[in-house]
Amino acid sequence: MFAEIRKRLTLFNTTLTGLFLILLMAVCFFGLKVVFYLEGSQEVIMYGREESEESVDILRHALHHQNQTVEQSPDDDGMFVYIYDLHQKLIQWEEPYPELNSQVESIIKNWKLPEDRAKEIIISTTKAKHIFMMSSHGVYDNGRQVGWVYVGEEVTAYNNMANVFLGTLFGIGLVFLIAVYFIGNIMANKAMGPIYQSFERQRQFTADASHELRTPLAVLLSSTEAVITDQESKMSQFATQTLSDMKDEIKKINKLVANLLTLARTDAEGQKIICEEFDGIKVIREAVNSLMILAVKKNIGIDLKGPATLMIFADKERIYQLIYILLDNAIKYTPDQGQVIVEAGRKEHDNFYILVKDTGIGIPAAEQKRIFERFYCVDQMRSREQGGAGLGLSIAKWIVDAHEGLINVNSLPGQGT
């Protein structure tokens, strides 16, 4: 139990730290991307303004030499410049990657961003992917616009740097997360140490007290039965009824002590299951016969459904205890003249199922998740009247869990469980 709690606590702390690291990495990465974007935008806008001033003479010369062909000037600084007149005729261009010319011109033709504004564009080739920060600027001669200049600066290196930074952050975060997991496991062990010791003392006390109470309770029960069955003693009807009530209460206490001892042993993981092959239907019939007197008193019919034999491999004693608990609950909480059905059968992969269905008072939906908790009773007053302490279903769940099975409940108030 404590190992599972420690595991959940460690996983919770690690998950929480992991989410914080992811958030931190996202903030750092996108923060760096924004810084690079703003820096690249500012640089390309400043460069564009300079180019627009220098392009005035080029456009003047082009205006006087209408038939001059487009000039290309080599550029090796990672910047491209395209100069157009007002008729969108390309006058001159500088491009570090001539193979990108047609793609850049296509982008310029569809350019809609206002001047002195920049945006990131991606141009891919068979060899590589290039990322540019691009902007457009008007070219003015004495206050009159004579053309356009489009400039771009390659920021692929910045993008790669951001990706390397993200990868580094991820690597550091992963190492840190692994360290947090192991440190969290150690810290959870230390934090749970006092809790475990307190629980162990409580468990030991419960086990010792339950064990010590069994002998005097057995003596009380046998003595009470001996007095009741003594033919020579002459007792009043009141005394006889009092002894009978005492006998019933001793049986209830005996059952409670046995249940407490069982749970104390399961907490210490000292209660092991011993599997063997046996007929499950025969064990179910034995449990039904043990409770038949209780069912007859309330005029409750018990119907057994299933094959003639059902060979299963499990702990015979515990399966009997499981069926007894479920049947006992069903009979207790079913009104007089009700019906209880016990069904068993085979499922896939040699698994088997046991179904106990009653026409009792039912369990509210909000309470169904808690019925397997220790000492939990849906109706405290009714449970006391029936002699229940809220331990039976806890033991039933342990038996099923020990067999690596599944136990669940379906119920509607007033219709049954």
Short mmCIF file of C-alpha atoms in Angstrom, two decimals:
data_model
loop_
_atom_site.label_atom_id
_atom_site.label_comp_id
_atom_site.label_asym_id
_atom_site.label_seq_id
_atom_site.Cartn_x
_atom_site.Cartn_y
_atom_site.Cartn_z
CA MET A 1 0.00 0.00 0.00
CA PHE A 2 2.73 2.46 0.97
CA ALA A 3 4.79 1.53 -2.08
CA GLU A 4 1.83 2.45 -4.29
CA ILE A 5 1.31 5.76 -2.45
CA ARG A 6 5.02 6.58 -2.72
CA LYS A 7 4.95 5.78 -6.42
CA ARG A 8 1.92 7.99 -7.01
CA LEU A 9 3.44 10.83 -4.98
CA THR A 10 6.72 10.64 -6.88
CA LEU A 11 4.96 10.50 -10.24
CA PHE A 12 2.75 13.45 -9.27
CA ASN A 13 5.76 15.58 -8.27
CA THR A 14 7.69 14.55 -11.38
CA THR A 15 4.72 15.30 -13.64
CA LEU A 16 4.22 18.69 -12.01
CA THR A 17 7.91 19.52 -12.42
CA GLY A 18 7.82 18.25 -16.01
CA LEU A 19 4.89 20.51 -16.85
CA PHE A 20 6.72 23.46 -15.30
CA LEU A 21 9.85 22.63 -17.32
CA ILE A 22 7.83 22.37 -20.55
CA LEU A 23 6.27 25.76 -19.82
CA LEU A 24 9.70 27.25 -19.03
CA MET A 25 11.21 25.79 -22.22
CA ALA A 26 8.30 27.10 -24.29
CA VAL A 27 8.68 30.59 -22.80
CA CYS A 28 12.46 30.59 -23.36
CA PHE A 29 12.21 29.22 -26.91
CA PHE A 30 9.45 31.51 -28.11
CA GLY A 31 11.01 34.43 -26.24
CA LEU A 32 14.25 33.82 -28.14
CA LYS A 33 12.32 33.50 -31.41
CA VAL A 34 10.61 36.85 -30.74
CA VAL A 35 13.96 38.52 -29.97
CA PHE A 36 15.45 37.14 -33.20
CA TYR A 37 12.34 38.18 -35.14
CA LEU A 38 12.38 41.75 -33.81
CA GLU A 39 16.12 42.08 -34.33
CA GLY A 40 15.89 40.70 -37.87
CA SER A 41 12.93 42.97 -38.66
CA GLN A 42 14.76 46.05 -37.45
CA GLU A 43 17.90 45.18 -39.39
CA VAL A 44 16.09 44.50 -42.68
CA ILE A 45 13.98 47.68 -42.37
CA MET A 46 17.08 49.81 -41.75
CA TYR A 47 18.84 48.13 -44.64
CA GLY A 48 15.81 48.69 -46.87
CA ARG A 49 15.74 52.40 -46.09
CA GLU A 50 19.39 52.70 -47.00
CA GLU A 51 18.84 50.81 -50.25
CA SER A 52 15.83 52.97 -51.16
CA GLU A 53 18.01 56.10 -50.93
CA GLU A 54 20.79 54.51 -52.99
CA SER A 55 18.30 53.27 -55.60
CA VAL A 56 17.26 56.78 -56.69
CA ASP A 57 20.19 57.12 -59.13
CA ILE A 58 19.62 53.63 -60.51
CA LEU A 59 15.95 54.40 -61.27
CA ARG A 60 16.89 57.79 -62.80
CA HIS A 61 19.36 56.06 -65.11
CA ALA A 62 16.78 53.42 -65.99
CA LEU A 63 14.21 56.12 -66.80
CA HIS A 64 16.53 57.67 -69.38
CA HIS A 65 17.58 54.32 -70.86
CA GLN A 66 14.24 52.58 -71.36
CA ASN A 67 15.61 49.66 -73.36
CA GLN A 68 18.36 48.74 -70.94
CA THR A 69 18.27 45.12 -69.81
CA VAL A 70 17.95 44.04 -66.19
CA GLU A 71 21.21 44.18 -64.29
CA GLN A 72 22.31 41.61 -61.79
CA SER A 73 24.89 42.43 -59.17
CA PRO A 74 26.42 39.62 -57.14
CA ASP A 75 25.86 39.70 -53.40
CA ASP A 76 27.65 37.58 -50.84
CA ASP A 77 26.45 39.07 -47.55
CA GLY A 78 23.25 37.03 -47.35
CA MET A 79 21.06 39.99 -48.38
CA PHE A 80 18.97 40.28 -51.54
CA VAL A 81 17.75 43.49 -53.17
CA TYR A 82 15.18 43.82 -55.97
CA ILE A 83 14.55 47.25 -57.52
CA TYR A 84 11.34 47.86 -59.49
CA ASP A 85 9.99 50.96 -61.25
CA LEU A 86 6.39 52.08 -60.82
CA HIS A 87 5.31 49.80 -63.68
CA GLN A 88 6.59 46.77 -61.74
CA LYS A 89 9.46 46.34 -64.18
CA LEU A 90 12.51 44.76 -62.59
CA ILE A 91 15.44 47.18 -62.97
CA GLN A 92 18.17 45.52 -60.91
CA TRP A 93 18.55 42.68 -58.45
CA GLU A 94 21.18 41.38 -56.09
CA GLU A 95 20.81 37.82 -54.93
CA PRO A 96 23.25 35.57 -52.99
CA TYR A 97 21.33 32.53 -54.29
CA PRO A 98 20.49 33.05 -57.98
CA GLU A 99 18.47 29.82 -58.02
CA LEU A 100 15.94 31.51 -55.71
CA ASN A 101 15.26 34.36 -58.13
CA SER A 102 12.00 33.03 -59.60
CA GLN A 103 10.55 32.23 -56.15
CA VAL A 104 11.47 35.66 -54.77
CA GLU A 105 9.88 37.40 -57.78
CA SER A 106 6.72 35.35 -57.25
CA ILE A 107 6.59 36.51 -53.62
CA ILE A 108 7.13 40.15 -54.69
CA LYS A 109 4.24 39.98 -57.18
CA ASN A 110 1.89 38.92 -54.37
CA TRP A 111 3.39 41.27 -51.78
CA LYS A 112 0.71 43.17 -49.83
CA LEU A 113 2.51 44.27 -46.68
CA PRO A 114 2.81 48.07 -46.21
CA GLU A 115 6.27 49.63 -46.60
CA ASP A 116 8.59 49.76 -43.63
CA ARG A 117 7.03 46.51 -42.36
CA ALA A 118 8.85 43.15 -42.35
CA LYS A 119 7.81 39.53 -42.29
CA GLU A 120 9.48 36.13 -42.40
CA ILE A 121 9.39 34.10 -45.62
CA ILE A 122 10.53 30.54 -46.25
CA ILE A 123 11.99 29.49 -49.60
CA SER A 124 12.85 25.84 -50.14
CA THR A 125 15.08 24.27 -52.76
CA THR A 126 16.15 20.71 -53.43
CA LYS A 127 19.31 21.38 -51.43
CA ALA A 128 18.15 23.38 -48.45
CA LYS A 129 15.51 25.55 -46.82
CA HIS A 130 16.22 29.29 -46.59
CA ILE A 131 14.48 31.66 -44.18
CA PHE A 132 14.52 35.39 -44.99
CA MET A 133 13.25 38.50 -43.23
CA MET A 134 11.81 40.64 -46.04
CA SER A 135 10.44 44.18 -46.34
CA SER A 136 9.47 46.68 -49.07
CA HIS A 137 10.21 50.41 -49.34
CA GLY A 138 9.21 53.14 -51.72
CA VAL A 139 11.94 54.99 -53.66
CA TYR A 140 11.38 58.76 -53.77
CA ASP A 141 13.10 61.41 -55.95
CA ASN A 142 12.49 64.92 -54.58
CA GLY A 143 9.29 63.80 -52.91
CA ARG A 144 7.99 61.93 -55.98
CA GLN A 145 7.86 58.12 -55.90
CA VAL A 146 9.79 56.58 -58.75
CA GLY A 147 9.85 52.92 -57.76
CA TRP A 148 10.04 50.17 -55.17
CA VAL A 149 12.86 48.33 -53.51
CA TYR A 150 12.43 44.91 -51.91
CA VAL A 151 15.11 43.71 -49.52
CA GLY A 152 15.63 40.52 -47.59
CA GLU A 153 18.10 39.23 -45.04
CA GLU A 154 18.73 35.55 -44.45
CA VAL A 155 17.90 34.54 -40.87
CA THR A 156 18.29 30.78 -41.30
CA ALA A 157 21.24 30.81 -38.89
CA TYR A 158 19.09 32.50 -36.24
CA ASN A 159 16.38 29.89 -36.69
CA ASN A 160 18.92 27.06 -36.46
CA MET A 161 20.37 28.65 -33.34
CA ALA A 162 16.90 28.74 -31.76
CA ASN A 163 16.36 25.04 -32.62
CA VAL A 164 19.76 24.11 -31.13
CA PHE A 165 18.82 26.10 -28.04
CA LEU A 166 15.52 24.19 -27.80
CA GLY A 167 17.31 20.86 -28.17
CA THR A 168 19.80 21.84 -25.47
CA LEU A 169 16.96 22.92 -23.19
CA PHE A 170 15.17 19.63 -23.83
CA GLY A 171 18.30 17.61 -23.00
CA ILE A 172 18.95 19.54 -19.81
CA GLY A 173 15.28 19.31 -18.87
CA LEU A 174 15.25 15.53 -19.40
CA VAL A 175 18.32 15.05 -17.21
CA PHE A 176 16.81 17.34 -14.60
CA LEU A 177 13.50 15.45 -14.73
CA ILE A 178 15.24 12.10 -14.19
CA ALA A 179 17.11 13.61 -11.24
CA VAL A 180 13.84 15.01 -9.85
CA TYR A 181 12.23 11.55 -10.12
CA PHE A 182 14.96 9.83 -8.10
CA ILE A 183 15.32 12.68 -5.59
CA GLY A 184 11.51 12.80 -5.26
CA ASN A 185 11.46 9.07 -4.57
CA ILE A 186 14.04 9.50 -1.82
CA MET A 187 12.21 12.49 -0.33
CA ALA A 188 8.87 10.63 -0.49
CA ASN A 189 10.47 7.75 1.44
CA LYS A 190 11.70 10.15 4.11
CA ALA A 191 8.39 12.01 4.28
CA MET A 192 6.39 8.79 4.59
CA GLY A 193 8.70 7.26 7.19
CA PRO A 194 6.86 8.65 10.27
CA ILE A 195 3.48 7.88 8.65
CA TYR A 196 4.54 4.31 7.95
CA GLN A 197 5.82 3.83 11.50
CA SER A 198 2.57 5.20 12.96
CA PHE A 199 0.52 2.98 10.65
CA GLU A 200 2.65 -0.04 11.51
CA ARG A 201 2.15 0.54 15.24
CA GLN A 202 -1.59 0.88 14.68
CA ARG A 203 -1.66 -2.27 12.55
CA GLN A 204 0.34 -4.20 15.12
CA PHE A 205 -1.96 -3.04 17.91
CA THR A 206 -5.04 -4.09 15.90
CA ALA A 207 -3.52 -7.49 15.14
CA ASP A 208 -2.42 -8.08 18.75
CA ALA A 209 -5.72 -6.91 20.24
CA SER A 210 -7.74 -9.00 17.77
CA HIS A 211 -5.61 -12.03 18.46
CA GLU A 212 -5.86 -11.60 22.25
CA LEU A 213 -9.65 -11.11 22.10
CA ARG A 214 -10.32 -14.31 20.18
CA THR A 215 -9.73 -16.66 23.15
CA PRO A 216 -11.92 -14.85 25.73
CA LEU A 217 -14.65 -14.36 23.12
CA ALA A 218 -14.58 -18.06 22.30
CA VAL A 219 -14.86 -18.85 26.03
CA LEU A 220 -17.76 -16.40 26.44
CA LEU A 221 -19.58 -17.86 23.44
CA SER A 222 -19.16 -21.48 24.52
CA SER A 223 -20.14 -20.63 28.13
CA THR A 224 -23.25 -18.79 27.00
CA GLU A 225 -24.26 -21.68 24.75
CA ALA A 226 -23.63 -24.14 27.59
CA VAL A 227 -25.90 -22.20 29.96
CA ILE A 228 -28.65 -21.90 27.34
CA THR A 229 -28.58 -25.63 26.54
CA ASP A 230 -28.39 -26.74 30.21
CA GLN A 231 -31.60 -28.66 30.78
CA GLU A 232 -31.26 -28.73 34.56
CA SER A 233 -31.00 -24.97 35.06
CA LYS A 234 -34.27 -23.21 35.69
CA MET A 235 -34.21 -19.70 34.24
CA SER A 236 -36.91 -17.20 33.63
CA GLN A 237 -37.92 -16.29 30.10
CA PHE A 238 -36.22 -12.92 30.58
CA ALA A 239 -32.91 -14.56 31.55
CA THR A 240 -33.11 -16.97 28.62
CA GLN A 241 -33.75 -14.10 26.17
CA THR A 242 -30.92 -12.06 27.70
CA LEU A 243 -28.47 -14.94 27.24
CA SER A 244 -29.67 -15.41 23.67
CA ASP A 245 -29.08 -11.71 22.95
CA MET A 246 -25.64 -11.96 24.56
CA LYS A 247 -24.83 -14.92 22.33
CA ASP A 248 -25.81 -12.92 19.20
CA GLU A 249 -23.71 -9.93 20.28
CA ILE A 250 -20.70 -12.13 21.06
CA LYS A 251 -20.99 -13.62 17.56
CA LYS A 252 -21.02 -10.11 16.07
CA ILE A 253 -17.95 -9.11 18.09
CA ASN A 254 -16.26 -12.38 17.12
CA LYS A 255 -16.90 -11.65 13.45
CA LEU A 256 -15.60 -8.07 13.83
CA VAL A 257 -12.42 -9.28 15.55
CA ALA A 258 -11.84 -11.90 12.83
CA ASN A 259 -12.28 -9.24 10.13
CA LEU A 260 -9.91 -6.83 11.87
CA LEU A 261 -7.30 -9.56 12.19
CA THR A 262 -7.66 -10.43 8.50
CA LEU A 263 -7.19 -6.79 7.42
CA ALA A 264 -4.24 -6.31 9.79
CA ARG A 265 -2.53 -9.32 8.23
CA THR A 266 -3.24 -8.11 4.70
CA ASP A 267 -1.70 -4.72 5.53
CA ALA A 268 1.44 -6.51 6.67
CA GLU A 269 1.36 -8.52 3.43
CA GLY A 270 1.49 -11.59 5.59
CA GLN A 271 -1.81 -12.92 4.35
CA LYS A 272 -1.07 -14.94 1.24
CA ILE A 273 -3.46 -16.81 -1.01
CA ILE A 274 -2.95 -20.54 -1.54
CA CYS A 275 -4.35 -21.59 -4.91
CA GLU A 276 -5.69 -25.01 -5.74
CA GLU A 277 -8.13 -26.49 -8.22
CA PHE A 278 -11.66 -27.05 -6.92
CA ASP A 279 -15.32 -26.95 -7.92
CA GLY A 280 -16.54 -23.36 -7.57
CA ILE A 281 -20.22 -24.33 -7.71
CA LYS A 282 -19.74 -26.65 -4.71
CA VAL A 283 -18.15 -23.82 -2.70
CA ILE A 284 -21.00 -21.48 -3.64
CA ARG A 285 -23.54 -24.07 -2.45
CA GLU A 286 -21.67 -24.39 0.86
CA ALA A 287 -21.84 -20.60 1.36
CA VAL A 288 -25.55 -20.58 0.44
CA ASN A 289 -26.26 -23.40 2.92
CA SER A 290 -24.41 -21.54 5.69
CA LEU A 291 -26.66 -18.51 5.23
CA MET A 292 -29.89 -20.34 4.47
CA ILE A 293 -31.15 -19.98 8.08
CA LEU A 294 -30.79 -16.18 7.84
CA ALA A 295 -32.57 -16.18 4.46
CA VAL A 296 -35.41 -18.39 5.73
CA LYS A 297 -36.00 -16.05 8.71
CA LYS A 298 -36.66 -13.21 6.24
CA ASN A 299 -38.46 -15.43 3.74
CA ILE A 300 -35.84 -14.57 1.08
CA GLY A 301 -35.34 -16.95 -1.81
CA ILE A 302 -31.80 -17.73 -3.00
CA ASP A 303 -31.49 -18.85 -6.62
CA LEU A 304 -28.22 -20.39 -7.85
CA LYS A 305 -27.50 -20.17 -11.57
CA GLY A 306 -24.57 -21.73 -13.38
CA PRO A 307 -23.18 -24.99 -14.73
CA ALA A 308 -23.31 -28.24 -12.77
CA THR A 309 -19.59 -27.94 -12.06
CA LEU A 310 -17.10 -25.09 -12.46
CA MET A 311 -13.47 -26.11 -11.94
CA ILE A 312 -11.40 -23.08 -10.97
CA PHE A 313 -7.86 -22.46 -9.75
CA ALA A 314 -7.93 -20.11 -6.74
CA ASP A 315 -7.74 -19.97 -2.95
CA LYS A 316 -10.70 -22.10 -1.91
CA GLU A 317 -11.02 -20.67 1.60
CA ARG A 318 -10.88 -17.08 0.35
CA ILE A 319 -13.36 -17.65 -2.46
CA TYR A 320 -15.76 -19.13 0.09
CA GLN A 321 -15.20 -16.08 2.31
CA LEU A 322 -15.80 -13.75 -0.68
CA ILE A 323 -19.12 -15.41 -1.60
CA TYR A 324 -20.18 -15.51 2.05
CA ILE A 325 -19.55 -11.76 2.45
CA LEU A 326 -21.46 -10.84 -0.71
CA LEU A 327 -24.37 -13.15 0.11
CA ASP A 328 -24.49 -11.97 3.72
CA ASN A 329 -24.71 -8.35 2.55
CA ALA A 330 -27.37 -9.19 -0.03
CA ILE A 331 -29.57 -10.96 2.53
CA LYS A 332 -29.11 -8.29 5.21
CA TYR A 333 -30.14 -5.42 2.95
CA THR A 334 -32.98 -7.18 1.12
CA PRO A 335 -36.45 -6.73 2.63
CA ASP A 336 -38.57 -9.72 3.67
CA GLN A 337 -39.88 -11.90 0.82
CA GLY A 338 -37.13 -10.60 -1.49
CA GLN A 339 -34.94 -12.49 -3.90
CA VAL A 340 -31.17 -13.10 -4.12
CA ILE A 341 -29.54 -14.57 -7.22
CA VAL A 342 -26.05 -16.09 -7.26
CA GLU A 343 -24.61 -16.74 -10.70
CA ALA A 344 -21.22 -18.16 -11.69
CA GLY A 345 -19.66 -19.06 -15.01
CA ARG A 346 -16.60 -19.17 -17.24
CA LYS A 347 -15.15 -16.20 -19.09
CA GLU A 348 -12.37 -15.91 -21.66
CA HIS A 349 -8.80 -17.08 -20.90
CA ASP A 350 -9.94 -19.49 -18.15
CA ASN A 351 -11.23 -16.63 -15.99
CA PHE A 352 -14.46 -17.04 -14.05
CA TYR A 353 -17.05 -14.66 -12.69
CA ILE A 354 -19.36 -14.62 -9.66
CA LEU A 355 -22.47 -12.42 -9.70
CA VAL A 356 -24.58 -11.73 -6.61
CA LYS A 357 -27.80 -9.86 -7.31
CA ASP A 358 -30.52 -8.83 -4.85
CA THR A 359 -33.83 -6.96 -4.76
CA GLY A 360 -32.75 -4.90 -1.78
CA ILE A 361 -32.69 -1.22 -0.86
CA GLY A 362 -29.94 -0.37 -3.36
CA ILE A 363 -26.99 2.01 -3.06
CA PRO A 364 -27.07 5.70 -4.10
CA ALA A 365 -24.75 6.49 -7.04
CA ALA A 366 -22.71 8.96 -4.96
CA GLU A 367 -21.93 6.25 -2.39
CA GLN A 368 -20.97 3.43 -4.75
CA LYS A 369 -17.33 4.51 -5.09
CA ARG A 370 -16.79 4.32 -1.33
CA ILE A 371 -18.44 1.03 -0.38
CA PHE A 372 -15.10 -0.83 -0.52
CA GLU A 373 -13.49 1.54 2.01
CA ARG A 374 -12.89 0.27 5.51
CA PHE A 375 -15.55 1.05 8.12
CA TYR A 376 -17.66 2.82 5.50
CA CYS A 377 -21.39 2.24 5.76
CA VAL A 378 -23.97 3.87 3.50
CA ASP A 379 -26.54 3.85 6.32
CA GLN A 380 -24.77 3.87 9.70
CA MET A 381 -27.92 3.24 11.74
CA ARG A 382 -29.10 0.36 9.55
CA SER A 383 -25.61 -1.19 9.55
CA ARG A 384 -25.52 -1.21 13.35
CA GLU A 385 -28.94 -2.85 13.45
CA GLN A 386 -27.71 -5.52 11.01
CA GLY A 387 -24.49 -6.04 12.94
CA GLY A 388 -22.25 -4.64 10.21
CA ALA A 389 -19.05 -2.67 10.79
CA GLY A 390 -18.17 -1.76 7.20
CA LEU A 391 -15.30 -4.25 6.88
CA GLY A 392 -16.83 -7.05 4.80
CA LEU A 393 -16.57 -5.40 1.38
CA SER A 394 -13.01 -4.21 2.18
CA ILE A 395 -12.05 -7.84 2.74
CA ALA A 396 -13.95 -8.87 -0.40
CA LYS A 397 -11.97 -6.35 -2.44
CA TRP A 398 -8.69 -7.59 -0.97
CA ILE A 399 -9.57 -11.19 -1.88
CA VAL A 400 -10.38 -10.19 -5.47
CA ASP A 401 -7.24 -8.01 -5.76
CA ALA A 402 -5.10 -10.84 -4.40
CA HIS A 403 -6.41 -13.02 -7.24
CA GLU A 404 -5.67 -10.19 -9.72
CA GLY A 405 -9.38 -9.87 -10.43
CA LEU A 406 -11.91 -7.06 -10.64
CA ILE A 407 -14.84 -6.28 -8.34
CA ASN A 408 -17.47 -3.65 -9.09
CA VAL A 409 -21.02 -2.69 -8.18
CA ASN A 410 -24.11 -1.72 -10.14
CA SER A 411 -27.05 -0.50 -8.11
CA LEU A 412 -30.26 1.53 -8.25
CA PRO A 413 -31.84 2.77 -5.01
CA GLY A 414 -35.03 0.88 -4.28
CA GLN A 415 -34.40 -1.72 -7.01
CA GLY A 416 -31.41 -3.73 -5.83
CA THR A 417 -27.66 -4.26 -6.16
#
